[in-house]
Coordinates of N, CA, C and O in Angstrom, one line a residue:
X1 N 10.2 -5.8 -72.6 CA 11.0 -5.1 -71.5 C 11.7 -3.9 -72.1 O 12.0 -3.6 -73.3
X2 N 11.8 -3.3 -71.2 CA 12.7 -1.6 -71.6 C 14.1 -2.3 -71.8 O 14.4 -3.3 -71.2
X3 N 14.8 -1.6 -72.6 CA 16.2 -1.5 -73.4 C 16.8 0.0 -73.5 O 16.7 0.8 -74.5
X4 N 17.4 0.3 -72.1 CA 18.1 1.3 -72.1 C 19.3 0.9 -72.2 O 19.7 -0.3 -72.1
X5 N 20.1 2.0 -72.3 CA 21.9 1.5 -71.8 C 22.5 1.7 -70.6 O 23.7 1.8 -70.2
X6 N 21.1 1.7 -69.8 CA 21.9 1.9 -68.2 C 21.0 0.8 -67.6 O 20.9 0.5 -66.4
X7 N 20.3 0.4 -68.5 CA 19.9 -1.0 -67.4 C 18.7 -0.5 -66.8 O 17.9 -1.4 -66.5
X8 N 18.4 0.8 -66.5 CA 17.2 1.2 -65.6 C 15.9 1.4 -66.3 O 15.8 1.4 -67.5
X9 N 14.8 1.5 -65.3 CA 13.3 1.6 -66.1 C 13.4 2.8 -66.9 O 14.5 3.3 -66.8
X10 N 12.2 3.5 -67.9 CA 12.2 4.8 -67.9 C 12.0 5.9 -66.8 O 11.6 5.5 -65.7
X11 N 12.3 7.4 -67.0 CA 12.1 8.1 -66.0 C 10.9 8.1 -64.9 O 10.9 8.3 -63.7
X12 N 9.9 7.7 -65.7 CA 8.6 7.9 -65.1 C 8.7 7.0 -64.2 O 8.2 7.4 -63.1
X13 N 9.3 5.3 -64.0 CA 9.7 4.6 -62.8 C 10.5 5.5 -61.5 O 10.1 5.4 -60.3
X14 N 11.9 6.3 -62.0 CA 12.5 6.4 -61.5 C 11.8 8.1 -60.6 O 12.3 8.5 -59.6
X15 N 10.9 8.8 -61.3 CA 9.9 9.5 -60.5 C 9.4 9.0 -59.9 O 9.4 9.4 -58.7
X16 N 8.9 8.3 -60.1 CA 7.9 7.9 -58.6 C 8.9 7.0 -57.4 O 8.3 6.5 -56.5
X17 N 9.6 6.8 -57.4 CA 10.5 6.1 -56.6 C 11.1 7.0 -55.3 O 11.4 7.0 -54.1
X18 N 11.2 7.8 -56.8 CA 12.0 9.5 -56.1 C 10.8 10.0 -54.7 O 11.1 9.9 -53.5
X19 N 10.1 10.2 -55.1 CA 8.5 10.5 -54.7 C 8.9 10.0 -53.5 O 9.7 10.4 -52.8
X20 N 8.2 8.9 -53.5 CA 7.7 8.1 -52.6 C 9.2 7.9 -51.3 O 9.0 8.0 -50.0
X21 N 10.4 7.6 -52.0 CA 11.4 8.0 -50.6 C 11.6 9.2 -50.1 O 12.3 9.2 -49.1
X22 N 11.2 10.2 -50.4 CA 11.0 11.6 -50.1 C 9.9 11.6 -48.8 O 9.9 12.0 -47.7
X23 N 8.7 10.8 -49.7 CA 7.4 10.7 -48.8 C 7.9 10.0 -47.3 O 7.4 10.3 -46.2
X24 N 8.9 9.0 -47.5 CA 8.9 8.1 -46.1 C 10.3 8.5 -45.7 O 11.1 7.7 -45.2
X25 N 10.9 9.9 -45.8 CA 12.2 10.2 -45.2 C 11.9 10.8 -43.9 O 11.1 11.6 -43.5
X26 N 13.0 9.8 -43.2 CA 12.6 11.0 -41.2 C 13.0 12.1 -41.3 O 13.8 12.5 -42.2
X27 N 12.6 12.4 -40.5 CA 12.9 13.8 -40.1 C 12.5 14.1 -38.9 O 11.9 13.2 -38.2
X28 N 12.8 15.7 -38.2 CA 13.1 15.4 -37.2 C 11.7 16.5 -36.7 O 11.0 16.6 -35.7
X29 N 11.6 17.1 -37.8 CA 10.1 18.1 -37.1 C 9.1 18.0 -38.7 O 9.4 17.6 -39.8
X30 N 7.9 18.4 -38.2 CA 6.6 18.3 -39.5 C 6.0 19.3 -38.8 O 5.8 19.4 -37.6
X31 N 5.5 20.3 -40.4 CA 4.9 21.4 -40.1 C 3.1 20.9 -40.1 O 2.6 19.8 -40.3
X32 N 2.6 21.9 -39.8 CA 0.9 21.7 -38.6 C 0.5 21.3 -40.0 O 0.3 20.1 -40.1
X33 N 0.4 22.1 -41.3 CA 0.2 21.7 -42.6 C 0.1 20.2 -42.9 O -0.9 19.5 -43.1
X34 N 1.3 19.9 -42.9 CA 1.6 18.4 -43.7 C 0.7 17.4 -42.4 O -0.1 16.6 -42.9
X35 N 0.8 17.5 -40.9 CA 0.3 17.0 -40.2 C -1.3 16.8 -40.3 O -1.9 15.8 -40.0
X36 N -1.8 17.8 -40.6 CA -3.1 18.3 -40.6 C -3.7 17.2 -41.7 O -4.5 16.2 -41.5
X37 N -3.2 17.6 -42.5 CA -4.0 16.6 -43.9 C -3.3 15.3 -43.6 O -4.0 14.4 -43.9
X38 N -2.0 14.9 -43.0 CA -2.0 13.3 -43.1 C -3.0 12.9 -41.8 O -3.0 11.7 -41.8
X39 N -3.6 13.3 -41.1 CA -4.4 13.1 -40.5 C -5.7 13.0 -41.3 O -6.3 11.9 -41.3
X40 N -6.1 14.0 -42.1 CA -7.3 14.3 -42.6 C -7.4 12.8 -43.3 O -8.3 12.1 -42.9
X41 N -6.6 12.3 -44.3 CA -6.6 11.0 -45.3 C -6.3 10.3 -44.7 O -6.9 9.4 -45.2
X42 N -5.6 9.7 -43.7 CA -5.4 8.6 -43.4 C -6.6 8.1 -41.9 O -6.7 7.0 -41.4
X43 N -7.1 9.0 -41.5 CA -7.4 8.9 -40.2 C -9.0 9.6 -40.5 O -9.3 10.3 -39.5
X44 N -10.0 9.6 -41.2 CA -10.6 10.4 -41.4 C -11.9 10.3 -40.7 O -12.9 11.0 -40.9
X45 N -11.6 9.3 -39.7 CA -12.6 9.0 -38.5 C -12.4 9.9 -37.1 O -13.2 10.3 -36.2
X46 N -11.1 10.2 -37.2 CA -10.8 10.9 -35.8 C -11.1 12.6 -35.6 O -10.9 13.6 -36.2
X47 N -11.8 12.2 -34.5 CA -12.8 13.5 -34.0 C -11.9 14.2 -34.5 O -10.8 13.7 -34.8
X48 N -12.5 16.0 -34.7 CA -11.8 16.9 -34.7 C -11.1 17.7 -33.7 O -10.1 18.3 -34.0
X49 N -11.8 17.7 -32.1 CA -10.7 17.5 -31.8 C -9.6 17.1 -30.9 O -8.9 17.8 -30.1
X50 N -9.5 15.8 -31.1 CA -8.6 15.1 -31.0 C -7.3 15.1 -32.3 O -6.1 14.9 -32.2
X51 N -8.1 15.5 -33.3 CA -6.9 16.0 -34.5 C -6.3 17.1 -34.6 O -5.4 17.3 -35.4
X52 N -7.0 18.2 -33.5 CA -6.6 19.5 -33.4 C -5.3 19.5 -32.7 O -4.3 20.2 -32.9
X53 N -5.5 18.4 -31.9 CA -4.6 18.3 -30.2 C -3.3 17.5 -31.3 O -2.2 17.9 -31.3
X54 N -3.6 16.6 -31.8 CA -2.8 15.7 -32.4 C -1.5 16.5 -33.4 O -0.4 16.3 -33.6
X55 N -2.5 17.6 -33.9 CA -2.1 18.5 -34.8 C -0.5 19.4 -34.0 O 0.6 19.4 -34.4
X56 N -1.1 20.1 -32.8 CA -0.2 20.8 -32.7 C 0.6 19.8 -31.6 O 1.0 20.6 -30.7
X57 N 0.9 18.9 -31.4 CA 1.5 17.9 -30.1 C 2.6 17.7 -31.2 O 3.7 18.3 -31.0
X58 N 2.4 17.1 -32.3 CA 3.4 16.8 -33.8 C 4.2 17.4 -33.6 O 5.3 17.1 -33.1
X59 N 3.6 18.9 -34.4 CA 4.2 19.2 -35.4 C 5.2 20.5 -33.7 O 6.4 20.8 -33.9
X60 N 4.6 20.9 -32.7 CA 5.4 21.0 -31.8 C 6.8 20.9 -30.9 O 7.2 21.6 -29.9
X61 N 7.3 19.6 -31.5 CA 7.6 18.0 -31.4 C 9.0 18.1 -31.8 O 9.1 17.8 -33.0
X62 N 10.2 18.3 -31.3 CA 11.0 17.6 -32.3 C 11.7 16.5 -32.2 O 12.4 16.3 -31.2
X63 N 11.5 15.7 -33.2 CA 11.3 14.3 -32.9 C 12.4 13.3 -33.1 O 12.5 12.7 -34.2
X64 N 13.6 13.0 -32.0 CA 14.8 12.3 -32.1 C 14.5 11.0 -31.2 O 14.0 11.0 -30.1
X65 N 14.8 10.1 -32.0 CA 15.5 10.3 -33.0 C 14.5 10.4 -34.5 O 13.3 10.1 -34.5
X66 N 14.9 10.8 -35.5 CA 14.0 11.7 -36.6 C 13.4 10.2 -37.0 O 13.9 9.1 -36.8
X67 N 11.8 10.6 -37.9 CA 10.9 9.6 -38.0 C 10.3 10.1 -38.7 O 10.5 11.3 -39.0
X68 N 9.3 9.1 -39.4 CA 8.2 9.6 -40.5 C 7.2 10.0 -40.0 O 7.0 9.9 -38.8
X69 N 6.3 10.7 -41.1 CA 5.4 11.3 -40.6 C 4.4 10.6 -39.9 O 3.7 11.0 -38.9
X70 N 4.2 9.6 -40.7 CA 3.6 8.0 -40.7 C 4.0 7.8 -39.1 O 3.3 8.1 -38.0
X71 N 5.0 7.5 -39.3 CA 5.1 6.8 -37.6 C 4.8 7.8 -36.6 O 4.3 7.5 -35.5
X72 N 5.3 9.1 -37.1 CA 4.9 10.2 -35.4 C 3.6 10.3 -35.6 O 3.0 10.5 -34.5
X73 N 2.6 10.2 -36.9 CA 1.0 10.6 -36.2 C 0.6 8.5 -35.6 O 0.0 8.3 -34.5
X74 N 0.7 8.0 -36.0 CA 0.1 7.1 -35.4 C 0.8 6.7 -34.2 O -0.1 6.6 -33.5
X75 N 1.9 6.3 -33.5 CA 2.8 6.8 -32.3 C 1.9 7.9 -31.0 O 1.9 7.8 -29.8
X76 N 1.5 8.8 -31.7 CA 1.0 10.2 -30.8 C -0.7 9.8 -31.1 O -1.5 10.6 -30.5
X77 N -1.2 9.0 -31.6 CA -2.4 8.7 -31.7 C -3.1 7.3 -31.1 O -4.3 7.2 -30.8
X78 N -1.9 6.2 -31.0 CA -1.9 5.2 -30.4 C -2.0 5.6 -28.6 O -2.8 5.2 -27.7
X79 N -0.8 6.5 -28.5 CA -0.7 6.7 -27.0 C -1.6 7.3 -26.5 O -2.0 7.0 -25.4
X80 N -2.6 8.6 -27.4 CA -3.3 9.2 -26.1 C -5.0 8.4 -26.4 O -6.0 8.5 -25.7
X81 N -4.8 7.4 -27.6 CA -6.5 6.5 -27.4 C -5.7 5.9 -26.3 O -6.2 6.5 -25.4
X82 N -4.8 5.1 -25.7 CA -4.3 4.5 -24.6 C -4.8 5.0 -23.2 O -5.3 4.5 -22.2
X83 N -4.4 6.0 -23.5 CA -4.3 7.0 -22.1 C -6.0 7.4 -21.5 O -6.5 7.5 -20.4
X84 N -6.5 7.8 -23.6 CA -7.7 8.5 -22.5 C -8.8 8.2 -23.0 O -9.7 9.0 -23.0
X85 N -9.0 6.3 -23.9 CA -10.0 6.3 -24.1 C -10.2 4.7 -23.5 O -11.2 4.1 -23.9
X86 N -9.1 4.2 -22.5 CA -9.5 2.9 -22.5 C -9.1 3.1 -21.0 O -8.8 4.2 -20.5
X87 N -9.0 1.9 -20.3 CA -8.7 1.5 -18.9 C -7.3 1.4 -18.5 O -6.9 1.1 -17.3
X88 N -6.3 1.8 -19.6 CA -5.2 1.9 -18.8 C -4.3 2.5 -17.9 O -3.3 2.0 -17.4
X89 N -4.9 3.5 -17.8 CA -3.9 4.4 -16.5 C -4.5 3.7 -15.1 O -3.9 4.0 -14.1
X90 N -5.7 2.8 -14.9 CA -6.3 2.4 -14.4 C -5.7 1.1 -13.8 O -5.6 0.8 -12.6
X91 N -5.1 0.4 -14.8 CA -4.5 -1.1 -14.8 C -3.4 -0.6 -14.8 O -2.6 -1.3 -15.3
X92 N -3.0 0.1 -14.5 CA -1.1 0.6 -14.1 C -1.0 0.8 -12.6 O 0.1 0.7 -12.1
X93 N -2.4 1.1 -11.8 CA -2.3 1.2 -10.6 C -2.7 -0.5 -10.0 O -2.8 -0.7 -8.8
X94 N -2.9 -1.2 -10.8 CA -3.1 -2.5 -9.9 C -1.9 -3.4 -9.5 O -1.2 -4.2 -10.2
X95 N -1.7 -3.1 -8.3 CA -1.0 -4.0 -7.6 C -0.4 -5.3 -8.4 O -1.2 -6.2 -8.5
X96 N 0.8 -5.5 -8.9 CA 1.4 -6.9 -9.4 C 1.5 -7.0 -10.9 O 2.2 -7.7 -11.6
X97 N 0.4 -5.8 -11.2 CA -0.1 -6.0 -13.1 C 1.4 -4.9 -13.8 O 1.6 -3.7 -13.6
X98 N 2.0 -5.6 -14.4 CA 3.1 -5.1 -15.5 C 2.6 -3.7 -16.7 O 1.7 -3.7 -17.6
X99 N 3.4 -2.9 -16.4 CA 2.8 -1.6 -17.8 C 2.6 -2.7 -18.9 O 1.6 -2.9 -19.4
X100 N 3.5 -3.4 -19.1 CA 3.2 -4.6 -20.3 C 2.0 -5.4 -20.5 O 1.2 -5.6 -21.5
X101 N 1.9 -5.9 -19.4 CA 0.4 -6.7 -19.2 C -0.9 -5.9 -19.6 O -1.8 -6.3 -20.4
X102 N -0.8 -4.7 -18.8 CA -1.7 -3.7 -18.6 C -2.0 -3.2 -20.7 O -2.8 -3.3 -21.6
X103 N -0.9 -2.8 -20.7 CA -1.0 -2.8 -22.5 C -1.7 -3.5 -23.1 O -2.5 -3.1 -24.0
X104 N -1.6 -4.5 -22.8 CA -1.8 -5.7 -23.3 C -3.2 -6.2 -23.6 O -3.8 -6.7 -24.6
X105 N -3.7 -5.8 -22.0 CA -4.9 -6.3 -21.7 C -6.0 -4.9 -22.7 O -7.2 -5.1 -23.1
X106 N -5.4 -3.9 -22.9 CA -6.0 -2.6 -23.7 C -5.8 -2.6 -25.3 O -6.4 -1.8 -26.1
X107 N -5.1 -3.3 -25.7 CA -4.3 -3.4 -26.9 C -5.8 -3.1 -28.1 O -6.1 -2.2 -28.9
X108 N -6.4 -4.6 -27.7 CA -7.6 -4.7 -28.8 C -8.8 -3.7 -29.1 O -9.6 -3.6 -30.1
X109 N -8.7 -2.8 -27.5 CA -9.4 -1.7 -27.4 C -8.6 -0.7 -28.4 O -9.1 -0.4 -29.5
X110 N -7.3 -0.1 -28.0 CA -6.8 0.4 -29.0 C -6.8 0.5 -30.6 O -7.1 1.5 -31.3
X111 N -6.5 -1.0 -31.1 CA -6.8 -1.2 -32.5 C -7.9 -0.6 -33.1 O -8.0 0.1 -34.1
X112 N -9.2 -1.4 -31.9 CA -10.8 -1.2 -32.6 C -10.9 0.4 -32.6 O -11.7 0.9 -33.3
X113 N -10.3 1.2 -31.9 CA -10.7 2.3 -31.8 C -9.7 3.1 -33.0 O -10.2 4.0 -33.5
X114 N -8.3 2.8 -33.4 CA -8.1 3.3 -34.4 C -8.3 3.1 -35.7 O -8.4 3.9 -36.7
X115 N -8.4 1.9 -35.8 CA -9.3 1.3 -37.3 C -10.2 1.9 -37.6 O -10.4 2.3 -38.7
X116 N -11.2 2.0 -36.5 CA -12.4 2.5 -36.9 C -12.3 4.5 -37.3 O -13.1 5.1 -37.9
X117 N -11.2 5.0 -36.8 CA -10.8 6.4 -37.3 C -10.1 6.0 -38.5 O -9.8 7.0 -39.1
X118 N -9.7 5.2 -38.9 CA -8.8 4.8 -40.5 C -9.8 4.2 -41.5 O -9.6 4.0 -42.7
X119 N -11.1 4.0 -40.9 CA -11.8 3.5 -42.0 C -12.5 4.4 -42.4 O -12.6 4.8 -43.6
X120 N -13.4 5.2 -41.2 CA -14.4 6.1 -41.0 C -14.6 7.1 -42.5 O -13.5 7.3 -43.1
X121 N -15.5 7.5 -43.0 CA -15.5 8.3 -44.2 C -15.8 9.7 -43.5 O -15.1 10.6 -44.0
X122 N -16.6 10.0 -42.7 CA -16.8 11.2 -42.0 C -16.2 11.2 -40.3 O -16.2 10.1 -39.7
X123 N -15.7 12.3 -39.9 CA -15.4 12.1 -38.7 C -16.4 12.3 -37.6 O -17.5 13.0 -37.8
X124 N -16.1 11.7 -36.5 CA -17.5 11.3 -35.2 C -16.7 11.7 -34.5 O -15.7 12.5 -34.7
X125 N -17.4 10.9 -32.9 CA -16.7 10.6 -31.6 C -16.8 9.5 -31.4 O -17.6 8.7 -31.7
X126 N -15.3 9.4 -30.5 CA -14.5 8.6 -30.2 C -15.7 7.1 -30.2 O -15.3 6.0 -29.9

């Protein structure tokens, strides 16, 4: 074990620590840049453009209360596969069916359709 006199790892722990809460601090706007490429790596299935749109909807955006970058692209990515790649604006107009239900019943469409842009090695269509 490390034997300092403050008890802590060496620096090289306490850099990447550094790092990485930096990486997951909210905030309240993200430039088209940072947006761009956290799309490109984490999403690298999703058409281009749909990442174009995604791109400037973001970083556009300012986003209160403030959030990660993480959560505003999949947040704005979740909602518009919702909106315009499955049945739900459809099941909001049925008589008695709950926005919740209606979610609900789209949910698994949702997932399969963003997984498959998180796994993807090259980007396609939808």
């Amino acid at each position: 074990m490390y034997s300092t006199h403050s008890g802590r790892l060496p620096l090289q722990s306490d850099t990447r620590g550094a790092m990485t809460r930096r990486r997951k601090r909210k905030r309240s706007t993200f430039s088209e840049v940072e947006v761009r490429e956290h799309i490109s790596r984490h999403h690298p299935g999703c058409p281009i453009d749909f990442a174009d749109a995604y791109v400037q909807r973001i970083a556009s955006r300012t986003w209160n209360p403030p959030t990660t970058l993480g959560h505003a692209v999949g947040l704005t990515i979740q909602n518009d596969v919702r909106h315009r790649l499955t049945d739900y604006d459809q099941l909001l107009r049925v008589p008695g069916l709950t926005r919740d239900e209606a979610r609900l019943i789209v949910a698994g469409d949702v997932r399969r359709i963003t997984r498959r842009w998180k796994l993807a090695v090259q980007r396609r269509n939808p």
